[in-house]
Amino acid sequence: MAVSLRLVTAGESHGPALVAIVTGLPAGLALDRAAIDADLRRRQQGYGRSPRQQLETDEVEVLAGLRHGRTLGTPLALVVRNRDHANWEWGMSPWPPAGEPSGKGTKPVTLPRPGHADLAGVLKYGHEDVRDALERASARHTAVVVAAGAVAKALLAEIGITVAGRVLEIGGATGEEEMRAAMDSAKADRDTLGGIVEVVAEGVPPGLGSYATREERLDARLAAAVMGIQAVKGVELGEGFALARKRGSEAHDEIEPGLKRRSNRAGGIEGGVSNGEPVVVRAAMKPLPTLMRPLDSVDLATGKAAQALVERSDVAAVEALAVVAEAAVAFELAGAAREKFGGDALGDFVAAQRAYLERIGWTGR
Ligand SMILES: Cc1cc2nc3c(=O)[nH]c(=O)nc-3n(C[C@H](O)[C@H](O)[C@H](O)COP(=O)(O)O)c2cc1C
């Protein structure tokens, strides 16, 4: 079987830690702890974030797969501890808690938030306490996605690929001042906002992905990876939805001698395969479901009308999504590159990539 990257995660929002296991990395890849921590920090920053982000400064720990800063080619085990767990030791104790209830999370939550996983989660799993659903559904999970993405970016850097996410819109506003104003206004109204982010990967050679199925097509894989992030409700590649309103003569990217393109409306993917242009992925995030002015709901304990749960929460997390989407795209591209170039040692992987670029005469963009 072709080698690929796999990511398995575990962890609750206020439990002891988040855990990720990454398999499929070649041996000999140098990882920079400060670079991983810098991405974790980027995820926590942003104008719309809650005070929790100041409370906790995330740091990565590595339990396996790394020796003296280099991967061993064995599963890489990453941990990001929840410092806030100190306040939830009784409430989120993995084992039956000892002593009297203390700290947070001691009383069952019975007020599901519209737009969150609360109601669907308790019905599906038969929980009586909404917390049993929301703790895993929380986007706190994305901390380890970002850590794994930082590892993927280190691998991609070895073959000249960079990935960067940025915010395009928050609450319909497109300039920094307007975005801040929109967030201030939503905060004053005790409301929340969503927005749009864009991830661009440069240096992607032609030939990642393949034509037909969702497992092979790079566009399908990237869409699934980004849609796999909480609160993402739309993903487009390149000009995406706008292409549907154009004529073919205005939609496609004409080819010039030297195999250069006049435009990149396709977002760097044709036929499910990267075409050598920058890969461009955009994601639409819905407004966050936890409102400080709660929406109408039902108290699951009584069946009567009530207001939804109010728990410390962000006004908007679009800036954080840009970092998480960057990580998700990087991880997927790194997986596609592992499938194409293989190799157990990093040198094998890089040599296969170079030989391939030589065969197709690709000098990059
Ligand atoms: C980086 C990030 C931060 C988030 N922060 C919050 C938050 O503070 N409060 C909230 O209600 N939802 C937040 N969300 C969104 C919820 O996690 C998400 O809406 C919920 O899990 C339900 O999933 P769905 O929106 O995909 O249906 C955040 C999402 C992301 C990606």
Coordinates of C-alpha atoms and ligand atoms in Angstrom, one line a residue:
M1 CA 0.0 0.0 0.0
A2 CA 1.2 3.5 -0.8
V3 CA 2.4 5.3 2.3
S4 CA 0.2 8.2 3.3
L5 CA -0.1 10.5 6.3
R6 CA -2.8 9.6 8.9
L7 CA -4.0 11.7 11.8
V8 CA -5.9 10.3 14.7
T9 CA -6.9 12.6 17.6
A10 CA -8.4 12.3 21.0
G11 CA -9.3 14.8 23.7
E12 CA -12.0 16.9 25.3
S13 CA -12.0 20.7 25.6
H14 CA -11.6 20.7 29.4
G15 CA -10.1 17.2 29.8
P16 CA -6.4 16.7 30.8
A17 CA -5.1 17.0 27.2
L18 CA -5.5 16.8 23.5
V19 CA -3.7 14.0 21.7
A20 CA -2.7 13.4 18.1
I21 CA -1.0 10.5 16.5
V22 CA 0.5 11.0 13.0
T23 CA 1.6 8.0 11.0
G24 CA 3.4 7.9 7.6
L25 CA 6.2 10.4 8.2
P26 CA 9.6 9.6 6.8
A27 CA 12.5 9.2 9.1
G28 CA 15.0 12.1 9.4
L29 CA 12.6 15.0 9.2
A30 CA 13.8 17.8 11.6
L31 CA 11.0 19.3 13.6
D32 CA 11.3 22.7 15.3
R33 CA 9.5 22.9 18.6
A34 CA 9.3 26.7 18.5
A35 CA 7.7 26.6 15.0
I36 CA 5.0 24.2 16.2
D37 CA 4.4 26.3 19.3
A38 CA 4.3 29.5 17.2
D39 CA 1.4 28.0 15.1
L40 CA -0.4 27.0 18.3
R41 CA -0.1 30.5 19.5
R42 CA -1.3 31.9 16.1
R43 CA -4.4 29.8 16.5
Q44 CA -5.1 31.3 19.9
Q45 CA -4.8 34.9 18.8
G46 CA -7.3 37.1 17.1
Y47 CA -9.5 40.0 18.0
G48 CA -12.7 38.0 18.4
R49 CA -11.3 35.4 20.8
S50 CA -12.5 34.7 24.4
P51 CA -10.3 35.2 27.5
R52 CA -9.6 31.5 27.5
Q53 CA -7.0 32.2 24.9
Q54 CA -5.1 34.4 27.3
L55 CA -5.5 31.9 30.1
E56 CA -3.8 29.1 28.2
T57 CA -0.6 29.3 26.1
D58 CA -0.6 26.1 24.2
E59 CA 2.7 24.1 23.9
V60 CA 3.3 20.9 22.1
E61 CA 4.8 17.8 23.9
V62 CA 6.1 14.8 22.0
L63 CA 5.7 11.4 23.5
A64 CA 6.9 9.2 20.6
G65 CA 8.3 9.1 17.1
L66 CA 11.0 11.8 17.6
R67 CA 14.6 11.6 18.9
H68 CA 16.8 14.5 19.3
G69 CA 14.5 16.6 17.1
R70 CA 14.3 14.2 14.2
T71 CA 11.5 11.9 13.2
L72 CA 12.2 8.1 13.5
G73 CA 9.7 7.1 10.8
T74 CA 7.5 5.6 13.5
P75 CA 4.2 7.0 14.8
L76 CA 4.6 10.6 16.1
A77 CA 2.5 11.2 19.3
L78 CA 1.7 14.8 20.0
V79 CA 0.1 16.2 23.2
V80 CA -1.3 19.6 23.9
R81 CA -2.3 19.9 27.6
N82 CA -5.4 21.9 28.6
R83 CA -4.1 24.2 31.3
D84 CA -7.7 25.1 32.1
H85 CA -8.2 21.5 33.2
A86 CA -7.0 22.6 36.7
N87 CA -10.4 24.3 37.1
W88 CA -12.3 21.2 35.8
E89 CA -10.5 18.5 37.7
W90 CA -13.6 17.2 39.4
G91 CA -16.0 18.0 36.5
M92 CA -13.9 16.4 33.8
S93 CA -12.2 13.7 35.8
P94 CA -11.7 10.7 33.5
W95 CA -12.3 8.4 36.6
P96 CA -15.1 8.7 39.1
P97 CA -14.1 11.9 40.9
A98 CA -13.0 11.7 44.5
G99 CA -14.3 14.2 47.2
E100 CA -17.0 16.8 47.0
P101 CA -17.8 18.5 43.7
S102 CA -15.6 21.5 43.2
G103 CA -14.6 23.8 40.3
K104 CA -16.4 23.9 36.9
G105 CA -18.5 21.3 35.1
T106 CA -20.1 19.9 38.3
K107 CA -23.7 20.5 37.3
P108 CA -25.3 18.8 34.2
V109 CA -25.9 21.0 31.2
T110 CA -29.5 20.5 29.8
L111 CA -29.8 23.6 27.6
P112 CA -28.7 22.6 24.0
R113 CA -27.4 25.5 21.9
P114 CA -28.9 25.8 18.4
G115 CA -26.1 25.4 15.9
H116 CA -23.8 23.4 18.2
A117 CA -23.5 19.6 18.5
D118 CA -25.4 19.6 21.8
L119 CA -28.8 18.3 20.9
A120 CA -27.7 15.9 18.1
G121 CA -24.9 14.6 20.4
V122 CA -27.1 13.8 23.4
L123 CA -29.7 12.1 21.2
K124 CA -27.2 10.1 19.3
Y125 CA -25.1 8.9 22.2
G126 CA -27.8 8.7 24.9
H127 CA -26.1 11.3 27.2
E128 CA -28.0 13.0 30.0
D129 CA -25.5 15.8 30.3
V130 CA -24.9 18.0 27.2
R131 CA -21.3 18.4 28.4
D132 CA -20.7 14.8 27.4
A133 CA -21.3 15.9 23.8
L134 CA -19.9 19.4 23.7
E135 CA -16.5 18.6 25.2
R136 CA -15.4 16.7 22.2
A137 CA -17.4 18.8 19.7
S138 CA -15.6 21.9 20.8
A139 CA -13.1 23.4 18.4
R140 CA -10.5 23.2 21.2
H141 CA -9.8 20.0 19.2
T142 CA -8.3 22.1 16.5
A143 CA -5.2 22.7 18.7
V144 CA -3.8 19.3 17.8
V145 CA -4.9 19.7 14.2
V146 CA -2.6 22.8 14.1
A147 CA 0.2 20.9 15.8
A148 CA -0.1 18.1 13.2
G149 CA -0.3 20.7 10.4
A150 CA 2.9 22.3 11.6
V151 CA 4.6 18.9 11.2
A152 CA 3.1 18.6 7.7
K153 CA 4.4 22.0 6.8
A154 CA 7.9 21.0 7.9
L155 CA 7.7 18.0 5.5
L156 CA 6.3 20.1 2.7
A157 CA 9.1 22.7 3.2
E158 CA 11.6 19.9 2.3
I159 CA 10.1 19.8 -1.2
G160 CA 9.6 23.6 -1.6
I161 CA 5.9 23.8 -0.7
T162 CA 4.6 26.6 1.5
V163 CA 1.1 26.9 2.9
A164 CA -0.5 30.1 4.3
G165 CA -4.0 30.9 5.5
R166 CA -5.5 34.4 5.8
V167 CA -8.8 36.0 6.6
L168 CA -10.9 37.4 3.7
E169 CA -14.1 38.4 5.5
I170 CA -15.5 38.6 9.0
G171 CA -19.3 39.2 9.3
G172 CA -19.3 40.5 5.7
A173 CA -16.6 43.1 6.4
T174 CA -13.5 42.9 4.2
G175 CA -11.1 45.5 5.7
E176 CA -9.3 45.2 9.0
E177 CA -11.0 48.3 10.5
E178 CA -14.4 47.2 9.4
M179 CA -13.8 43.6 10.6
R180 CA -12.9 45.0 14.1
A181 CA -15.9 47.3 14.0
A182 CA -18.2 44.3 13.1
M183 CA -16.8 42.3 15.9
D184 CA -17.1 45.2 18.4
S185 CA -20.7 45.7 17.3
A186 CA -21.5 42.0 17.6
K187 CA -19.9 41.8 21.0
A188 CA -21.9 44.8 22.2
D189 CA -25.1 43.0 21.0
R190 CA -23.8 39.8 22.7
D191 CA -24.0 38.2 19.3
T192 CA -21.4 36.2 17.1
L193 CA -20.0 36.3 13.6
G194 CA -18.7 34.0 10.9
G195 CA -16.6 34.8 7.9
I196 CA -14.4 33.5 5.0
V197 CA -10.8 32.4 5.0
E198 CA -8.4 31.5 2.2
V199 CA -5.5 29.1 2.1
V200 CA -2.9 29.3 -0.6
A201 CA -0.2 26.6 -1.2
E202 CA 2.7 27.7 -3.3
G203 CA 5.3 25.4 -4.9
V204 CA 2.9 22.5 -5.4
P205 CA 4.2 20.5 -8.4
P206 CA 1.8 19.3 -11.1
G207 CA 0.7 15.7 -10.3
L208 CA -0.6 15.4 -6.8
G209 CA -3.9 13.6 -6.6
S210 CA -5.7 11.7 -9.4
Y211 CA -8.8 11.8 -11.6
A212 CA -11.9 10.0 -10.5
T213 CA -12.8 9.1 -7.0
R214 CA -13.1 11.2 -3.9
E215 CA -10.2 9.3 -2.3
E216 CA -8.0 10.2 -5.2
R217 CA -9.1 13.7 -6.3
L218 CA -7.0 16.4 -4.6
D219 CA -9.9 18.9 -4.7
A220 CA -12.2 16.4 -3.0
R221 CA -9.6 15.6 -0.4
L222 CA -8.9 19.3 0.4
A223 CA -12.6 20.1 0.6
A224 CA -13.2 17.2 3.0
A225 CA -10.2 18.2 5.1
V226 CA -11.4 21.8 5.4
M227 CA -15.0 20.9 5.8
G228 CA -13.8 18.6 8.6
I229 CA -13.1 21.7 10.7
Q230 CA -15.9 22.8 13.1
A231 CA -18.2 25.5 11.8
V232 CA -17.1 25.3 8.2
K233 CA -20.2 25.2 6.0
G234 CA -18.8 25.9 2.5
V235 CA -15.5 25.2 0.7
E236 CA -14.5 26.3 -2.7
L237 CA -11.4 25.6 -4.9
G238 CA -10.2 28.5 -6.9
E239 CA -13.1 30.7 -8.0
G240 CA -15.5 27.9 -7.0
F241 CA -19.1 29.0 -7.0
A242 CA -18.3 32.1 -9.1
L243 CA -17.3 29.8 -12.0
A244 CA -20.9 28.6 -12.3
R245 CA -21.9 32.1 -13.4
K246 CA -19.2 32.5 -16.1
R247 CA -18.8 31.3 -19.7
G248 CA -16.1 28.8 -20.5
S249 CA -14.1 31.4 -22.2
E250 CA -13.9 33.3 -19.0
A251 CA -13.6 30.4 -16.6
H252 CA -10.6 28.5 -17.6
D253 CA -6.9 29.2 -17.4
E254 CA -5.3 29.4 -20.9
I255 CA -1.9 27.8 -21.4
E256 CA 1.0 29.6 -22.9
P257 CA 4.4 28.3 -24.2
G258 CA 6.5 27.2 -21.2
L259 CA 3.3 25.7 -19.8
K260 CA 2.5 29.0 -18.0
R261 CA -1.0 30.0 -17.2
R262 CA -2.6 33.3 -17.8
S263 CA -4.8 33.0 -14.7
N264 CA -5.5 30.6 -11.9
R265 CA -9.3 30.5 -11.7
A266 CA -9.1 26.7 -11.1
G267 CA -7.2 27.2 -7.9
G268 CA -4.3 25.0 -9.0
I269 CA -6.3 21.8 -9.6
E270 CA -7.6 20.3 -12.9
G271 CA -9.0 16.9 -13.2
G272 CA -8.5 16.3 -9.5
V273 CA -4.7 16.7 -10.0
S274 CA -2.6 19.7 -9.0
N275 CA -1.5 21.6 -12.2
G276 CA 1.5 23.5 -10.9
E277 CA -0.3 26.7 -10.1
P278 CA -0.9 27.8 -6.5
V279 CA -3.5 25.7 -4.8
V280 CA -6.3 28.0 -3.5
V281 CA -8.9 26.8 -1.0
R282 CA -11.5 29.1 0.6
A283 CA -13.8 28.2 3.5
A284 CA -17.0 29.8 4.8
M285 CA -17.5 29.7 8.6
K286 CA -20.9 30.1 10.1
P287 CA -21.4 32.4 13.1
L288 CA -20.4 30.7 16.4
P289 CA -23.3 29.0 18.1
T290 CA -22.6 30.2 21.7
L291 CA -24.3 33.6 22.0
M292 CA -24.0 35.7 25.2
R293 CA -27.7 36.6 24.4
P294 CA -28.8 33.0 24.1
L295 CA -31.2 31.7 21.5
D296 CA -34.4 29.9 22.2
S297 CA -34.1 26.3 23.2
V298 CA -35.6 23.6 25.4
D299 CA -34.5 22.5 28.8
L300 CA -34.0 18.7 28.3
A301 CA -34.7 18.1 32.0
T302 CA -38.2 19.5 31.8
G303 CA -39.1 19.6 28.1
K304 CA -40.1 23.3 28.6
A305 CA -39.0 26.3 26.6
A306 CA -35.8 27.8 27.9
Q307 CA -32.7 29.8 26.8
A308 CA -29.6 28.0 25.4
L309 CA -26.5 27.5 27.4
V310 CA -24.2 30.5 27.9
E311 CA -20.6 29.5 28.3
R312 CA -17.4 31.6 27.8
S313 CA -17.0 31.8 24.1
D314 CA -15.5 33.7 21.2
V315 CA -17.4 36.5 19.3
A316 CA -15.7 35.3 16.1
A317 CA -13.0 32.7 15.4
V318 CA -12.3 33.4 11.7
E319 CA -8.7 34.4 12.4
A320 CA -8.2 31.1 14.2
L321 CA -9.9 29.2 11.3
A322 CA -7.4 30.7 8.9
V323 CA -4.6 28.9 11.0
V324 CA -6.6 25.7 11.3
A325 CA -7.5 25.6 7.6
E326 CA -3.9 26.2 6.8
A327 CA -3.0 23.2 8.9
A328 CA -5.7 21.0 7.4
V329 CA -4.6 21.9 3.8
A330 CA -0.9 21.3 4.7
F331 CA -1.7 17.9 6.2
E332 CA -3.7 16.8 3.1
L333 CA -1.1 18.1 0.7
A334 CA 1.7 16.4 2.7
G335 CA -0.3 13.1 2.5
A336 CA -0.7 13.4 -1.2
A337 CA 3.0 14.1 -1.6
R338 CA 3.8 11.1 0.6
E339 CA 1.6 8.9 -1.7
K340 CA 3.4 10.3 -4.8
F341 CA 7.0 10.3 -3.7
G342 CA 7.1 7.6 -0.9
G343 CA 10.3 6.7 0.8
D344 CA 11.1 5.6 4.3
A345 CA 14.0 8.1 4.8
L346 CA 13.5 11.8 4.1
G347 CA 16.3 11.7 1.5
D348 CA 14.4 9.0 -0.5
F349 CA 11.3 11.2 -0.5
V350 CA 13.2 14.3 -1.6
A351 CA 15.2 12.4 -4.2
A352 CA 12.0 10.9 -5.7
Q353 CA 10.4 14.4 -5.9
R354 CA 13.5 15.8 -7.7
A355 CA 13.7 12.9 -10.1
Y356 CA 10.0 13.5 -11.0
L357 CA 10.4 17.2 -11.5
E358 CA 13.3 16.5 -13.7
R359 CA 11.3 14.0 -15.8
I360 CA 8.5 16.5 -16.4
G361 CA 10.9 19.4 -16.8
W362 CA 9.3 21.4 -14.1
T363 CA 11.3 24.3 -12.8
G364 CA 8.6 25.6 -10.5
R365 CA 6.9 29.0 -10.6
Ligands
LIG1 C1 -11.1 27.8 15.7 C2 -12.6 27.7 16.1 C3 -13.0 28.2 17.3 C4 -14.4 28.1 17.7 N1 -14.8 28.7 18.8 C5 -16.1 28.6 19.2 C6 -16.6 29.3 20.4 O1 -15.8 29.9 21.1 N2 -17.9 29.2 20.7 C7 -18.8 28.4 19.9 O2 -19.9 28.4 20.2 N3 -18.3 27.8 18.8 C8 -17.0 27.9 18.4 N4 -16.6 27.2 17.3 C9 -17.6 26.5 16.4 C10 -18.1 25.2 17.1 O3 -17.0 24.4 17.4 C11 -19.0 24.5 16.0 O4 -19.9 25.4 15.6 C12 -19.7 23.3 16.7 O5 -18.7 22.4 17.0 C13 -20.8 22.7 15.8 O6 -20.2 22.2 14.7 P1 -20.7 22.7 13.2 O7 -20.7 24.2 13.3 O8 -19.7 22.2 12.3 O9 -22.1 22.2 13.0 C14 -15.3 27.4 16.9 C15 -14.8 26.8 15.7 C16 -13.5 27.0 15.3 C17 -13.0 26.3 14.0

